[in-house]
XYZ file of C-alpha atoms in Angstrom:
483
model
C 30.283 18.189 -10.828
C 27.867 16.748 -8.031
C 25.075 18.769 -9.287
C 25.509 17.393 -12.797
C 25.802 13.857 -11.442
C 22.533 14.436 -9.579
C 20.849 15.723 -12.699
C 21.978 12.649 -14.617
C 20.917 10.317 -11.775
C 17.419 11.751 -11.848
C 17.142 11.615 -15.587
C 18.199 7.917 -15.458
C 15.548 7.301 -12.687
C 12.799 9.034 -14.841
C 13.981 6.975 -17.936
C 13.682 3.883 -15.930
C 10.205 4.494 -14.492
C 8.896 5.236 -18.003
C 9.984 1.584 -19.042
C 7.263 -1.042 -19.188
C 7.381 -3.924 -16.738
C 8.535 -6.340 -19.402
C 11.395 -4.147 -20.355
C 12.290 -3.813 -16.667
C 12.243 -7.529 -16.085
C 14.308 -8.130 -19.097
C 16.881 -5.647 -18.219
C 17.120 -6.915 -14.612
C 17.367 -10.563 -15.833
C 20.094 -9.613 -18.258
C 21.980 -7.587 -15.874
C 21.763 -10.210 -13.074
C 23.278 -12.827 -15.517
C 26.081 -10.390 -16.541
C 27.017 -9.694 -12.806
C 26.868 -13.289 -12.123
C 29.076 -14.216 -15.240
C 31.514 -11.319 -14.199
C 31.752 -12.500 -10.663
C 32.223 -16.182 -11.840
C 34.977 -14.990 -14.295
C 36.811 -13.122 -11.503
C 36.700 -15.936 -9.122
C 37.653 -18.469 -11.619
C 40.508 -16.392 -13.000
C 41.900 -15.910 -9.518
C 41.697 -19.655 -8.924
C 43.282 -20.585 -12.333
C 45.956 -18.118 -11.754
C 46.708 -19.356 -8.250
C 46.681 -22.920 -9.495
C 49.121 -22.151 -12.518
C 51.428 -20.222 -10.182
C 51.599 -23.072 -7.782
C 52.187 -25.658 -10.628
C 54.983 -23.349 -12.129
C 56.494 -23.130 -8.679
C 56.502 -26.755 -8.009
C 58.034 -27.304 -11.553
C 60.917 -24.767 -11.026
C 61.616 -26.418 -7.411
C 61.762 -29.844 -9.092
C 64.077 -28.699 -11.898
C 66.368 -26.856 -9.436
C 66.731 -29.728 -7.244
C 67.809 -31.862 -10.292
C 70.358 -29.042 -11.415
C 71.734 -28.869 -7.818
C 72.311 -32.461 -7.484
C 74.283 -32.462 -10.864
C 76.304 -29.488 -9.480
C 77.150 -31.392 -6.314
C 78.818 -34.133 -8.344
C 80.508 -31.952 -11.049
C 81.007 -28.532 -9.502
C 79.501 -25.086 -10.385
C 82.136 -24.352 -12.859
C 82.290 -27.654 -14.567
C 78.610 -28.604 -14.704
C 77.359 -28.989 -18.251
C 74.659 -26.457 -19.377
C 72.991 -27.743 -22.562
C 72.395 -25.104 -25.408
C 68.929 -23.371 -25.140
C 66.386 -25.331 -27.050
C 64.447 -22.103 -28.003
C 61.644 -22.535 -25.397
C 60.966 -23.804 -21.886
C 62.736 -23.298 -18.686
C 65.903 -20.825 -18.322
C 68.884 -21.829 -16.359
C 71.605 -19.728 -14.557
C 74.469 -20.925 -12.303
C 75.914 -18.378 -9.700
C 79.428 -18.814 -9.007
C 81.034 -17.806 -5.625
C 82.612 -14.703 -6.943
C 79.053 -13.598 -8.067
C 79.557 -14.218 -11.728
C 76.964 -16.352 -13.566
C 76.959 -19.001 -16.239
C 74.038 -19.451 -18.807
C 73.500 -21.834 -21.655
C 74.350 -20.729 -25.083
C 71.717 -19.050 -26.986
C 69.544 -18.510 -24.018
C 67.789 -15.144 -23.464
C 69.232 -12.839 -20.811
C 67.681 -13.077 -17.392
C 67.266 -9.945 -15.165
C 70.415 -9.339 -13.040
C 70.848 -11.351 -9.988
C 69.048 -9.753 -7.082
C 70.459 -9.039 -3.648
C 68.447 -11.704 -2.123
C 69.520 -14.328 -4.713
C 73.161 -13.261 -3.986
C 72.627 -13.864 -0.477
C 71.262 -17.341 -1.171
C 74.546 -18.071 -3.212
C 76.579 -16.950 -0.222
C 74.747 -19.295 2.164
C 72.509 -16.818 3.948
C 69.398 -18.758 3.090
C 68.609 -22.137 1.302
C 66.300 -20.916 -1.384
C 64.242 -18.006 -2.861
C 61.258 -17.709 -5.043
C 60.761 -14.315 -6.747
C 59.067 -12.670 -9.707
C 61.170 -10.303 -11.872
C 60.267 -8.165 -14.748
C 62.593 -7.218 -17.483
C 62.006 -4.820 -20.341
C 59.997 -7.235 -22.493
C 58.924 -10.263 -20.323
C 58.275 -11.041 -16.653
C 60.024 -14.165 -15.006
C 59.484 -16.274 -12.191
C 62.883 -17.309 -10.817
C 63.726 -19.878 -8.085
C 67.179 -19.720 -6.677
C 68.503 -22.790 -4.691
C 71.762 -23.090 -2.600
C 74.137 -25.676 -4.446
C 77.898 -26.283 -3.784
C 79.507 -22.935 -3.083
C 77.052 -20.907 -5.036
C 73.610 -21.299 -6.370
C 71.623 -22.482 -9.138
C 68.616 -20.548 -10.647
C 65.774 -21.918 -12.835
C 63.294 -19.521 -14.308
C 60.278 -19.402 -16.742
C 58.236 -16.676 -18.423
C 55.226 -15.418 -16.662
C 53.005 -16.528 -19.455
C 49.426 -14.921 -19.056
C 48.141 -16.521 -22.244
C 46.152 -19.289 -20.561
C 44.417 -16.443 -18.448
C 43.785 -14.598 -21.436
C 42.376 -17.363 -23.508
C 40.174 -18.329 -20.557
C 39.000 -14.725 -20.212
C 38.019 -14.559 -23.876
C 36.292 -17.742 -23.584
C 34.255 -16.536 -20.518
C 33.603 -13.259 -22.333
C 32.013 -15.272 -25.192
C 30.047 -17.328 -22.803
C 29.078 -14.357 -20.831
C 27.699 -12.612 -23.911
C 25.719 -15.706 -24.871
C 24.414 -16.043 -21.317
C 23.402 -12.432 -21.257
C 21.534 -12.712 -24.565
C 19.968 -15.911 -23.446
C 19.229 -14.377 -20.001
C 17.491 -11.377 -21.737
C 15.454 -13.842 -23.904
C 14.466 -15.895 -21.092
C 13.515 -12.819 -19.007
C 11.421 -11.429 -21.774
C 9.655 -14.830 -22.195
C 9.041 -15.030 -18.488
C 7.879 -11.495 -18.192
C 5.460 -12.172 -21.110
C 4.201 -15.374 -19.538
C 4.094 -13.977 -16.018
C 2.362 -10.896 -17.054
C -0.211 -12.513 -19.260
C -2.757 -12.629 -16.501
C -2.019 -8.988 -15.747
C -2.700 -8.153 -19.512
C -6.110 -10.053 -19.467
C -6.796 -8.186 -16.249
C -6.118 -4.898 -17.689
C -8.055 -5.746 -20.834
C -11.084 -6.807 -18.572
C -10.780 -3.458 -16.665
C -10.765 -1.372 -19.857
C -13.706 -3.233 -20.988
C -15.761 -2.552 -17.785
C -14.599 1.123 -18.021
C -15.775 1.439 -21.698
C -19.104 -0.559 -21.362
C -19.977 0.519 -17.805
C -21.013 -2.890 -17.336
C -20.107 -3.612 -13.445
C -21.835 -7.113 -13.673
C -19.036 -8.652 -15.545
C -16.721 -10.092 -12.973
C -13.172 -10.850 -14.080
C -12.266 -14.501 -14.201
C -10.260 -15.813 -11.357
C -6.990 -17.275 -12.577
C -3.463 -17.670 -11.606
C -2.382 -17.842 -7.982
C -0.827 -15.857 -5.139
C -0.536 -12.179 -5.971
C -2.465 -12.348 -9.146
C -5.240 -14.099 -7.598
C -5.598 -11.670 -4.658
C -5.428 -8.750 -7.160
C -8.222 -10.228 -9.220
C -10.362 -10.965 -6.157
C -9.704 -7.304 -4.886
C -10.960 -5.756 -8.295
C -13.840 -8.296 -8.291
C -14.694 -7.105 -4.703
C -14.415 -3.321 -6.038
C -16.704 -4.159 -8.760
C -19.259 -5.770 -6.296
C -18.959 -2.590 -4.137
C -19.412 -0.368 -7.163
C -22.511 -2.537 -8.206
C -23.964 -2.211 -4.614
C -23.398 1.576 -4.784
C -24.993 1.984 -8.129
C -27.972 -0.203 -6.865
C -28.382 1.939 -3.748
C -28.297 5.174 -5.843
C -31.021 3.794 -8.151
C -33.040 2.700 -5.294
C -32.542 6.063 -3.521
C -33.588 7.833 -6.809
C -36.620 5.608 -7.059
C -37.616 6.069 -3.474
C -37.141 9.747 -3.535
C -39.140 10.128 -6.771
C -41.961 8.087 -5.056
C -41.963 9.969 -1.820
C -41.646 13.349 -3.626
C -44.706 12.690 -5.857
C -47.378 12.735 -3.267
C -46.420 16.286 -1.486
C -45.561 17.669 -4.834
C -48.861 16.677 -6.341
C -50.854 18.009 -3.403
C -49.041 21.138 -3.458
C -49.323 21.666 -7.122
C -53.201 21.173 -6.723
C -53.509 23.570 -3.932
C -51.392 26.219 -5.729
C -53.404 25.712 -9.181
C -56.511 26.166 -7.149
C -55.518 29.502 -5.724
C -54.173 30.674 -9.203
C -57.303 29.661 -11.072
C -59.554 31.452 -8.355
C -57.359 34.410 -8.427
C -57.529 34.684 -12.204
C -61.291 34.439 -12.046
C -61.527 37.114 -9.337
C -63.604 34.662 -7.135
C -60.752 33.920 -4.575
C -62.673 35.716 -1.826
C -66.074 34.473 -2.702
C -65.020 30.851 -3.466
C -62.805 30.370 -0.305
C -64.122 31.919 2.871
C -61.490 33.160 5.187
C -61.620 29.996 7.288
C -61.231 27.758 4.272
C -58.416 30.042 2.980
C -56.604 29.804 6.204
C -56.862 26.083 6.193
C -55.484 25.897 2.596
C -52.587 28.161 3.440
C -51.770 26.129 6.488
C -51.886 23.101 4.386
C -49.551 24.714 1.785
C -47.163 25.657 4.538
C -47.089 22.040 6.011
C -46.574 20.483 2.586
C -43.529 23.165 1.984
C -42.127 22.231 5.416
C -42.569 18.427 4.627
C -40.840 18.867 1.182
C -38.027 20.808 2.911
C -37.521 18.230 5.477
C -37.635 15.452 3.070
C -35.162 17.207 0.813
C -32.754 17.616 3.755
C -33.071 14.125 4.728
C -32.476 12.955 1.204
C -29.449 15.065 0.866
C -28.123 13.759 4.131
C -28.905 10.100 3.197
C -27.487 10.487 -0.290
C -24.354 11.903 0.775
C -23.619 9.156 3.059
C -20.477 10.911 4.297
C -20.677 10.469 8.218
C -16.865 9.614 7.938
C -16.171 12.943 6.359
C -16.669 14.813 9.668
C -13.540 14.661 11.954
C -13.680 12.553 14.942
C -13.050 13.959 18.395
C -13.538 13.220 22.029
C -16.971 14.538 23.164
C -19.468 14.557 26.109
C -22.620 12.870 24.812
C -24.510 14.954 27.339
C -23.700 17.992 25.460
C -24.829 16.460 22.164
C -28.151 15.517 23.672
C -28.874 18.935 25.275
C -28.158 20.520 21.950
C -30.334 18.113 20.129
C -33.186 18.726 22.545
C -32.863 22.449 22.292
C -33.223 22.200 18.480
C -36.165 19.890 18.755
C -37.927 22.402 21.107
C -37.061 25.256 18.561
C -38.459 23.321 15.588
C -41.548 22.040 17.248
C -42.442 24.358 20.203
C -45.247 22.216 21.411
C -42.914 19.294 22.048
C -41.873 18.619 25.596
C -38.543 16.914 26.318
C -37.569 15.488 29.797
C -33.804 14.928 30.076
C -32.040 12.731 32.554
C -28.544 12.641 31.408
C -25.002 12.035 32.820
C -21.607 12.903 31.361
C -20.561 10.080 29.221
C -17.476 10.540 26.755
C -17.218 8.872 23.412
C -14.926 9.292 20.509
C -17.375 10.552 17.705
C -18.618 13.076 15.285
C -20.696 15.736 16.991
C -22.837 16.960 14.178
C -23.745 13.455 12.963
C -24.636 12.252 16.515
C -26.644 15.343 17.240
C -28.603 14.695 14.002
C -29.279 11.228 15.065
C -30.464 12.198 18.625
C -32.657 14.786 17.060
C -34.295 12.385 14.710
C -35.232 10.069 17.581
C -36.651 13.073 19.527
C -38.733 14.229 16.527
C -39.922 10.704 15.944
C -40.992 10.238 19.559
C -42.530 13.672 19.568
C -44.837 12.798 16.614
C -46.180 9.833 18.765
C -46.332 11.194 22.228
C -49.567 12.811 23.568
C -49.548 16.359 24.168
C -49.466 16.025 28.025
C -46.865 13.411 27.958
C -43.192 14.441 27.526
C -40.561 12.727 25.461
C -38.098 11.117 28.016
C -34.499 11.116 26.998
C -32.008 9.345 29.336
C -28.307 9.004 29.029
C -26.132 6.921 31.240
C -22.800 4.971 31.359
C -23.107 1.256 31.434
C -19.945 -0.683 31.704
C -17.709 0.358 28.799
C -20.708 1.848 26.886
C -22.681 5.003 26.671
C -26.405 4.119 26.581
C -28.808 6.586 25.182
C -32.667 5.946 25.576
C -35.528 7.798 23.965
C -39.090 6.760 24.907
C -42.512 8.039 24.325
C -46.103 7.429 25.771
C -47.700 6.778 22.221
C -49.055 3.589 20.834
C -45.611 1.824 20.322
C -44.258 -0.012 17.312
C -46.206 -3.226 16.125
C -43.932 -6.293 16.217
C -44.508 -6.754 12.599
C -43.089 -3.365 11.826
C -39.854 -3.767 14.176
C -37.787 -5.563 11.624
C -38.215 -2.799 9.005
C -38.306 0.247 11.237
C -34.798 1.203 10.094
C -35.400 0.734 6.334
C -35.322 3.866 4.274
C -38.800 5.256 3.449
C -40.524 2.625 5.509
C -43.560 3.827 7.225
C -45.912 1.842 9.206
C -49.649 1.903 8.185
C -50.503 3.710 11.471
C -47.898 6.563 10.443
C -49.223 7.321 6.983
C -51.382 10.126 8.210
C -48.443 11.691 10.229
C -45.896 14.008 8.600
C -42.539 12.379 7.915
C -40.429 10.788 5.156
C -39.564 7.390 6.656
C -35.828 8.510 6.637
C -35.321 9.631 10.021
C -34.546 6.253 11.640
C -32.458 5.025 8.675
C -30.349 7.987 9.270
C -29.902 7.154 12.863
C -28.955 3.535 11.894
C -26.313 4.819 9.560
C -24.882 7.201 12.078
C -24.784 4.575 14.881
C -23.027 2.071 12.647
C -20.466 4.585 11.611
C -19.618 4.917 15.374
C -19.391 1.094 15.909
C -22.460 1.110 17.999
C -26.017 -0.544 17.716
C -29.412 0.711 17.893
C -32.405 -1.203 19.174
C -36.147 -0.914 19.533
C -38.284 -2.081 22.359
C -41.508 -1.247 24.240
C -41.219 1.431 27.006
C -42.782 1.250 30.402
C -45.189 3.773 29.345
C -46.460 1.594 26.507
C -44.730 3.671 23.812
C -41.710 3.084 21.797
C -38.152 2.766 23.308
C -35.313 3.435 21.193
C -32.023 2.783 22.617
C -28.380 3.814 21.096
C -25.424 2.035 22.774
C -21.897 3.491 21.718
C -18.424 2.459 22.766
C -17.508 4.702 25.772
C -14.014 6.592 26.009
C -12.075 7.860 28.869
C -12.643 11.587 29.635
C -9.804 14.054 28.834
C -7.188 14.096 31.336
C -8.069 17.486 32.730
C -11.830 16.510 33.246
C -10.795 13.247 34.962
C -8.524 15.046 37.315
C -11.275 17.574 38.161
C -13.724 14.712 38.775
C -11.431 12.770 40.989
C -10.748 16.141 42.878
C -14.559 16.428 43.406
C -15.013 12.907 44.474
C -12.087 13.411 47.127
C -13.731 16.475 48.517
C -17.185 14.682 48.610
C -15.667 11.927 50.702
């Protein structure tokens, strides 16, 4: 049984969730009014019943006192009991021997109860009780009079309550219908901005026009929703603009190395077809041409890798972990030496812990070292320093090259930007922009200055983190031994 009830409950929930918001609001409004009317009916019925009961009891007491006064003057056996008029109160006299007298033509009352008999015997002064006969219910008041008692009774008439309930039912139905109508109207009026918002969103989805902002209307939650969607559209516009800019810049940057590579390859193919490759290109020229081809392929590979890394823009996809920046710097320097054997990197690093993404940080450090390596003279190493400075990890990479012109500093981190002095050097102009993006993703900052050796000094500042507990305990132990 409980399993079936559970299935019915789930079916009802699914049905409710499939209803429109207008329907839900209409049902909720009608239900709320129906519940309110029902509760009001129950409270009013109880109050009315209590009031009628109190009124009937007061009337019975008053009639009993009048009859008791008459009995005191004439006696129980001699008191005149007028014939029953056909409606109204019912009267009965209880004699000392327990017998009763009633008016002629009066309907029979329920037998005298034991409690009423004790009142007639003088055990108590009065008694209010409710009795049910075969056909009717009676409210009976017994009052001690003379040597016996008098009783005045009346039918428990529920007709006023029934009429009141019928009236409340009709009123309730009208209120429920009116509530449903009002709920529907309120839902339609209140959701009108949502309808317009939906229509605007559908229009944007169909036309792909991200420049069409949704008009700001309404207030409160509706306004915040519209502002959020407009902010989303603005973000999408920026994203699409960035994609187009990236595509345009990539096409521009790829054009030169591809053109040069195509010309050199076509030259080799044409000479080979003519059979004049050996005679037209001496060994020295052929070697130089092949070296140029290799350099151009390497430049294209680097550019493609940097374009892919920049286009993905997913630094946040890599999981964050607590890491020692010194390990990241050493790994990046090792990779730099393997890629360019002639580069010399001088490391001066200390353990500094940060919460970051190791692969992204290593790529940023590698780009800084590669950039410095292009400018440093052959006999001057690239100096890489890492230290803790307050609550920050500070990484510095400097070279002994010509440095960065003041006019180029504001744009040094722009994508594809290359200073005039760097046009003859290999590179895509993407390395430092990738560094900027990685540092921003780690809530840090990167700056450019002139180094003491006259070259460029690039500094990365990242928020430091407390080392792991095991490392901290080991360090503390070593400090204690040292002291």
